[in-house]
Short mmCIF file of N, CA and C in Angstrom, two decimals:
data_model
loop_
_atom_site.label_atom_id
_atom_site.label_comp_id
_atom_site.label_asym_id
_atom_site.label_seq_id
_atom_site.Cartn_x
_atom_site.Cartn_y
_atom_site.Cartn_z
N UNK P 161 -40.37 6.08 -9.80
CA UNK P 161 -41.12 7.12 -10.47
C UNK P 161 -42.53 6.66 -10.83
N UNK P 162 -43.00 5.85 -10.58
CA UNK P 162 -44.19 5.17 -10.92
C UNK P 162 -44.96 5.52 -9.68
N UNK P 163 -44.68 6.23 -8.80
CA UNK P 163 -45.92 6.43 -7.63
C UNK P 163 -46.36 7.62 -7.78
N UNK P 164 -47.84 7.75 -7.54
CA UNK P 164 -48.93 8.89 -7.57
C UNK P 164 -48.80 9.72 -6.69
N UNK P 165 -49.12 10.72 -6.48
CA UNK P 165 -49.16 11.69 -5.38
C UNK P 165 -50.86 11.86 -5.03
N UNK P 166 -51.01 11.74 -3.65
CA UNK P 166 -51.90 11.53 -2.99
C UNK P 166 -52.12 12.67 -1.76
N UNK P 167 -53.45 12.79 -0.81
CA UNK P 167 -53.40 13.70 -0.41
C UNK P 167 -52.14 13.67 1.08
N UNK P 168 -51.91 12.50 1.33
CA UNK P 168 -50.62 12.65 2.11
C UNK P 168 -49.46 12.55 1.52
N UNK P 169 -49.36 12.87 0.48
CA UNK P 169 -47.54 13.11 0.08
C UNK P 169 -47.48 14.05 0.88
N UNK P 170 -45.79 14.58 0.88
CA UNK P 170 -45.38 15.64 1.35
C UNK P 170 -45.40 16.81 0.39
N UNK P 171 -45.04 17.70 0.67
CA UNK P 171 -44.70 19.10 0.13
C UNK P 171 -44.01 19.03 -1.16
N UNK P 172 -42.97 18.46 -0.36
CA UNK P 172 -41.97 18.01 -1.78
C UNK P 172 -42.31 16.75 -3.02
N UNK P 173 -42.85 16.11 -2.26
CA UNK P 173 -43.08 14.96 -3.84
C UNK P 173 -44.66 15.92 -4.70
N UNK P 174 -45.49 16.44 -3.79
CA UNK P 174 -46.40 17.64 -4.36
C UNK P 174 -45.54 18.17 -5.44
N UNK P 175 -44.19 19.22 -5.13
CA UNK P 175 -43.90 19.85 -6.17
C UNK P 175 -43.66 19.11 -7.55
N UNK P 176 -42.49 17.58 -7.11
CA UNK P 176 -42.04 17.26 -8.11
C UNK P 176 -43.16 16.22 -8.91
N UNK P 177 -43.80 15.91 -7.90
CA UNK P 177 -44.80 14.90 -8.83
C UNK P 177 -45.72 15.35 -10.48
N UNK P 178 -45.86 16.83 -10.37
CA UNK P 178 -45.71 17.33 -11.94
C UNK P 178 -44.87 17.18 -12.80
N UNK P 179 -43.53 17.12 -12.80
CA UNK P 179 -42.38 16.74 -13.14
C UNK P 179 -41.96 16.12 -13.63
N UNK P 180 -42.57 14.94 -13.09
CA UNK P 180 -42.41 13.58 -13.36
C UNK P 180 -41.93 13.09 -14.53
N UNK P 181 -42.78 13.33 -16.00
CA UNK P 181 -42.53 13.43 -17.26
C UNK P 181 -41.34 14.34 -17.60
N UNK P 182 -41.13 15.22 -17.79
CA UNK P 182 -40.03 15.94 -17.72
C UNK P 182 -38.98 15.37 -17.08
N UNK P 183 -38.89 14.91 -15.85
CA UNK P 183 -37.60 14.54 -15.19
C UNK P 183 -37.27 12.83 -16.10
N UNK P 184 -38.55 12.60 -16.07
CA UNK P 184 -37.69 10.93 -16.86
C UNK P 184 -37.54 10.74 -18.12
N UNK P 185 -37.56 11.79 -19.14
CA UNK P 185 -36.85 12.01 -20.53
C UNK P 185 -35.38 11.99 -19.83
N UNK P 186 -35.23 12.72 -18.96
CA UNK P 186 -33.29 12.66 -18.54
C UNK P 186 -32.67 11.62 -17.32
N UNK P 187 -33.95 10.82 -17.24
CA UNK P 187 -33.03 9.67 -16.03
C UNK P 187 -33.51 8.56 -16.81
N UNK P 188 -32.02 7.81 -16.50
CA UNK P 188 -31.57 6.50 -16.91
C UNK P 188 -31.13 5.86 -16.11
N UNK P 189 -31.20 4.16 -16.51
CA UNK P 189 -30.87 3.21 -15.19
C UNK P 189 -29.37 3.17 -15.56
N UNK P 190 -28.96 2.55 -14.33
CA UNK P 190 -27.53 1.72 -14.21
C UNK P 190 -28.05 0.36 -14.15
N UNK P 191 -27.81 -0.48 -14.76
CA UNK P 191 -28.17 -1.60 -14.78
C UNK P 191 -27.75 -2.44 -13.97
N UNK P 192 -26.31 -2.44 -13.51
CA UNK P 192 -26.18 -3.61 -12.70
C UNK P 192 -26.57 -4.68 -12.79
N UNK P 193 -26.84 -5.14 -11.36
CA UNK P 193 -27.36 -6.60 -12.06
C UNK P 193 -28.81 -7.21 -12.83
N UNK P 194 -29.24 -5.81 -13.11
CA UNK P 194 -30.59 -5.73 -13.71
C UNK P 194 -31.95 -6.41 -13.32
N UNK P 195 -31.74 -6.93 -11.74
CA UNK P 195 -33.41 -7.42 -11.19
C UNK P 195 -34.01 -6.95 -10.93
N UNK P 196 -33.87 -4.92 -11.41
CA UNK P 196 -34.76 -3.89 -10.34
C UNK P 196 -35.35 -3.18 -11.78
N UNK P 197 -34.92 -3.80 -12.75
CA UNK P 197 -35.40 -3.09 -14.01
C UNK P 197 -36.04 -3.63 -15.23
N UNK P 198 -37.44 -3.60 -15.18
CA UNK P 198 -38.33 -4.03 -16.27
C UNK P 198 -37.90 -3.95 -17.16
N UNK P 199 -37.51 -4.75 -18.08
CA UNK P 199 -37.35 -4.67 -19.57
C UNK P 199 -37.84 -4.37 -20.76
N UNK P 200 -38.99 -4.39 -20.56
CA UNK P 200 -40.39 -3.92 -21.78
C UNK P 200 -40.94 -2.51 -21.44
N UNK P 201 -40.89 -2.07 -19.81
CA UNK P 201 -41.55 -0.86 -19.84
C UNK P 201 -40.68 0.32 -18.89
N UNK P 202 -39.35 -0.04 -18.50
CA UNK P 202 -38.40 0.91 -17.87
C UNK P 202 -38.13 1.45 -18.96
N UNK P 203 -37.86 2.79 -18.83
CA UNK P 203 -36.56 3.92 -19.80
C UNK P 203 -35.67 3.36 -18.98
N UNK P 204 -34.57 2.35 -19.94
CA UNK P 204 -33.28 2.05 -19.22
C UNK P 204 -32.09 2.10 -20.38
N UNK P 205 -32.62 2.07 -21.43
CA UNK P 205 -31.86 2.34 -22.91
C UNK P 205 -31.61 3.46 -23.37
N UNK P 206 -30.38 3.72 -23.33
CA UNK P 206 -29.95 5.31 -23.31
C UNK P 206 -29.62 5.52 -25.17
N UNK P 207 -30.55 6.82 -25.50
CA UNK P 207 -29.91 7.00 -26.76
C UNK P 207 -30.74 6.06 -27.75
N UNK P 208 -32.42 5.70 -27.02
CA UNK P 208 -33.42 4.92 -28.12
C UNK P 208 -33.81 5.89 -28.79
N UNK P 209 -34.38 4.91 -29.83
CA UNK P 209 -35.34 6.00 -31.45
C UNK P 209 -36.64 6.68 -30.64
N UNK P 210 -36.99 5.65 -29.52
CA UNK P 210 -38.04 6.67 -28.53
C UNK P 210 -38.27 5.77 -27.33
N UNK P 211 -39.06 6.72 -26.24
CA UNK P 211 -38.88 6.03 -24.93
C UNK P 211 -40.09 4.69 -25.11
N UNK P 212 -39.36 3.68 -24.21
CA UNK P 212 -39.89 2.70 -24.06
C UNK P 212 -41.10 2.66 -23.11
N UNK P 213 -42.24 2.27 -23.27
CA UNK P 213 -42.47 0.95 -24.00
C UNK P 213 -42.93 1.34 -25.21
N UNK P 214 -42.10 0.64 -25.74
CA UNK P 214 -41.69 0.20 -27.76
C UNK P 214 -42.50 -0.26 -28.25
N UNK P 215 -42.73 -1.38 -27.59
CA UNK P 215 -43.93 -2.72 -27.46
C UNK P 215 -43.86 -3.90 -27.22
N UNK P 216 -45.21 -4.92 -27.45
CA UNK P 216 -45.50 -5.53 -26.19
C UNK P 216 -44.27 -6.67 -26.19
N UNK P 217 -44.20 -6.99 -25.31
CA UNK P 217 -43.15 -8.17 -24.94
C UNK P 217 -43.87 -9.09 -25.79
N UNK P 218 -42.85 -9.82 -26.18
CA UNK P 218 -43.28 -10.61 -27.37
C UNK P 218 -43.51 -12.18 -26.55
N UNK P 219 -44.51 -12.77 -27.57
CA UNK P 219 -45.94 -13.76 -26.99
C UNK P 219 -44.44 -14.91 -26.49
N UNK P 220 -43.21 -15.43 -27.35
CA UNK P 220 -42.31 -16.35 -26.85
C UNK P 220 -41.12 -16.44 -26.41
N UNK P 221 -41.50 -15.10 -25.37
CA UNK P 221 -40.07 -14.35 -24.33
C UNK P 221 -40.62 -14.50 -22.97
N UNK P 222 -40.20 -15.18 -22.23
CA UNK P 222 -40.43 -15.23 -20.98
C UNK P 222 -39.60 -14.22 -20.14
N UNK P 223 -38.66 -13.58 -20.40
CA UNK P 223 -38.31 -12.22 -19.99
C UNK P 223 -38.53 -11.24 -19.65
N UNK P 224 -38.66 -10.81 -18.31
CA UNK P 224 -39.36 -9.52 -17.99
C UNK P 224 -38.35 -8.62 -17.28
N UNK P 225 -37.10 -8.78 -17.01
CA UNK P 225 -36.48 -7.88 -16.31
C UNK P 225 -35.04 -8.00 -17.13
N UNK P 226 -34.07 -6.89 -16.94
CA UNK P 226 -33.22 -6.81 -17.71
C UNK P 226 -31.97 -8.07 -17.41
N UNK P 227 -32.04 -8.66 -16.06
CA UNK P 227 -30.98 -9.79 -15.64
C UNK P 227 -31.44 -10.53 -16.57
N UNK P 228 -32.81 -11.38 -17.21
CA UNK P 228 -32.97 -12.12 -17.46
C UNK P 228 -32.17 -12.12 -19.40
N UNK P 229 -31.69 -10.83 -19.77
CA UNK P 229 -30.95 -11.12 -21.10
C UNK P 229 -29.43 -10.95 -20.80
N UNK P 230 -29.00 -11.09 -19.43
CA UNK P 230 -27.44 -11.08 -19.25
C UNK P 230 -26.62 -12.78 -18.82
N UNK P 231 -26.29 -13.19 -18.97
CA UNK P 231 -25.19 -14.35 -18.87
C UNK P 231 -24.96 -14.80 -17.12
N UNK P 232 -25.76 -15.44 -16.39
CA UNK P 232 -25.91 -15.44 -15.17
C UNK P 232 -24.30 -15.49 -14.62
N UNK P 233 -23.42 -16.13 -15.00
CA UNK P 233 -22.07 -15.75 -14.35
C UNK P 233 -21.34 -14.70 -14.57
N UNK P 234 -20.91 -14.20 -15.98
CA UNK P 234 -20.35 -13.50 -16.78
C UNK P 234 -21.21 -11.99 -16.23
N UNK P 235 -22.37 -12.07 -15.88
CA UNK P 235 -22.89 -10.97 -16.44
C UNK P 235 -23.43 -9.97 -17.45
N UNK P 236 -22.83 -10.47 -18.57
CA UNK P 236 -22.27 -9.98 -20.13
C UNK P 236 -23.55 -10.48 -20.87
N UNK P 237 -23.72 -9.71 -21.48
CA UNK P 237 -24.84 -9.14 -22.47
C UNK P 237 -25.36 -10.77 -23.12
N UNK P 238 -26.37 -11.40 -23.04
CA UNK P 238 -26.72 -12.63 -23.71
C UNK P 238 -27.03 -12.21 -25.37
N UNK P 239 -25.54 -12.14 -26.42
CA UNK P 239 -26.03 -11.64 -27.60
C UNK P 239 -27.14 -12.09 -28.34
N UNK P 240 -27.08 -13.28 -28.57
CA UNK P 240 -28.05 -14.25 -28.94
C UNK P 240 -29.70 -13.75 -29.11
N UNK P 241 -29.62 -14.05 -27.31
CA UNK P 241 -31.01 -13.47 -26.85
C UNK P 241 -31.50 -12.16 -27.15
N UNK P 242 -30.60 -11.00 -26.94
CA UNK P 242 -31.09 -9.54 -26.96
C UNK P 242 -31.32 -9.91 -28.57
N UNK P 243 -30.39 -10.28 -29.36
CA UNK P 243 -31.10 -9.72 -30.93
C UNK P 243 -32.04 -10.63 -31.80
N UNK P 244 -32.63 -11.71 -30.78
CA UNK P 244 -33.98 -12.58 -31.09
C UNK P 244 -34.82 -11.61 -30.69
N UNK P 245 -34.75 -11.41 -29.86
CA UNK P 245 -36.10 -10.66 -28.70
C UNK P 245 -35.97 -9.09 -29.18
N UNK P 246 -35.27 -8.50 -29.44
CA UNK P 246 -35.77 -7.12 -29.43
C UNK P 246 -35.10 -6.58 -31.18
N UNK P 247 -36.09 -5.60 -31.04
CA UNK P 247 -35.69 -4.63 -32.39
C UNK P 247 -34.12 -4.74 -32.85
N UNK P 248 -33.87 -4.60 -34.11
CA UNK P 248 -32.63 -4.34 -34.09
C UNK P 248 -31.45 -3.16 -33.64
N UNK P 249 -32.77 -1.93 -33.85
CA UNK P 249 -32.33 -0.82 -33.64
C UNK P 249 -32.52 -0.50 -32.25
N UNK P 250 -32.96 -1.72 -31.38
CA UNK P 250 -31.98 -1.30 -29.60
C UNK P 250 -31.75 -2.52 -29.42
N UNK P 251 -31.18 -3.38 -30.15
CA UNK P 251 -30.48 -4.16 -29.55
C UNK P 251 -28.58 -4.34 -30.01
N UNK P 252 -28.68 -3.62 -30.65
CA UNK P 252 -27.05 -3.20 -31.00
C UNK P 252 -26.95 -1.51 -30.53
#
């Protein structure tokens, strides 16, 4: 959702590319294994106090994508980490 419409889009990204805003108040990621999803500036947090970006990635987080707060084997949520690094009120 981050690409512009230009004079060669098609027809169709023409229509929806107004949209844009509107359509991503209601789409959310699946996270998976989270290397396709920015952490500071994706809407990937379903059910925040408001859409992200919240603010700035903080100056002693080297974290930029959402794999980087999950448990490289496990997968499973790095508790620790998410509630150093982010608000309280999205990180529970």
């Amino acid at each position: 959702m981050n690409s512009r419409c230009s004079r060669a889009s098609s027809k169709v990204w023409k229509t929806f590319s107004p949209l844009k805003e509107l359509l991503q108040l209601g789409i959310k990621w699946h996270v998976g294994d989270g290397m396709n999803i920015q952490a500071w500036t994706d809407s990937w947090i379903p059910q925040t106090p408001q859409p992200l970006p919240l603010l700035d990635k903080p100056v002693d987080c080297d974290s930029t994508v959402v794999a980087d707060f999950l448990h490289n084997e496990s997968r499973q949520w790095n508790r620790a980490l998410v509630l150093d690094k982010w608000p309280l009120e999205y990180a529970l």
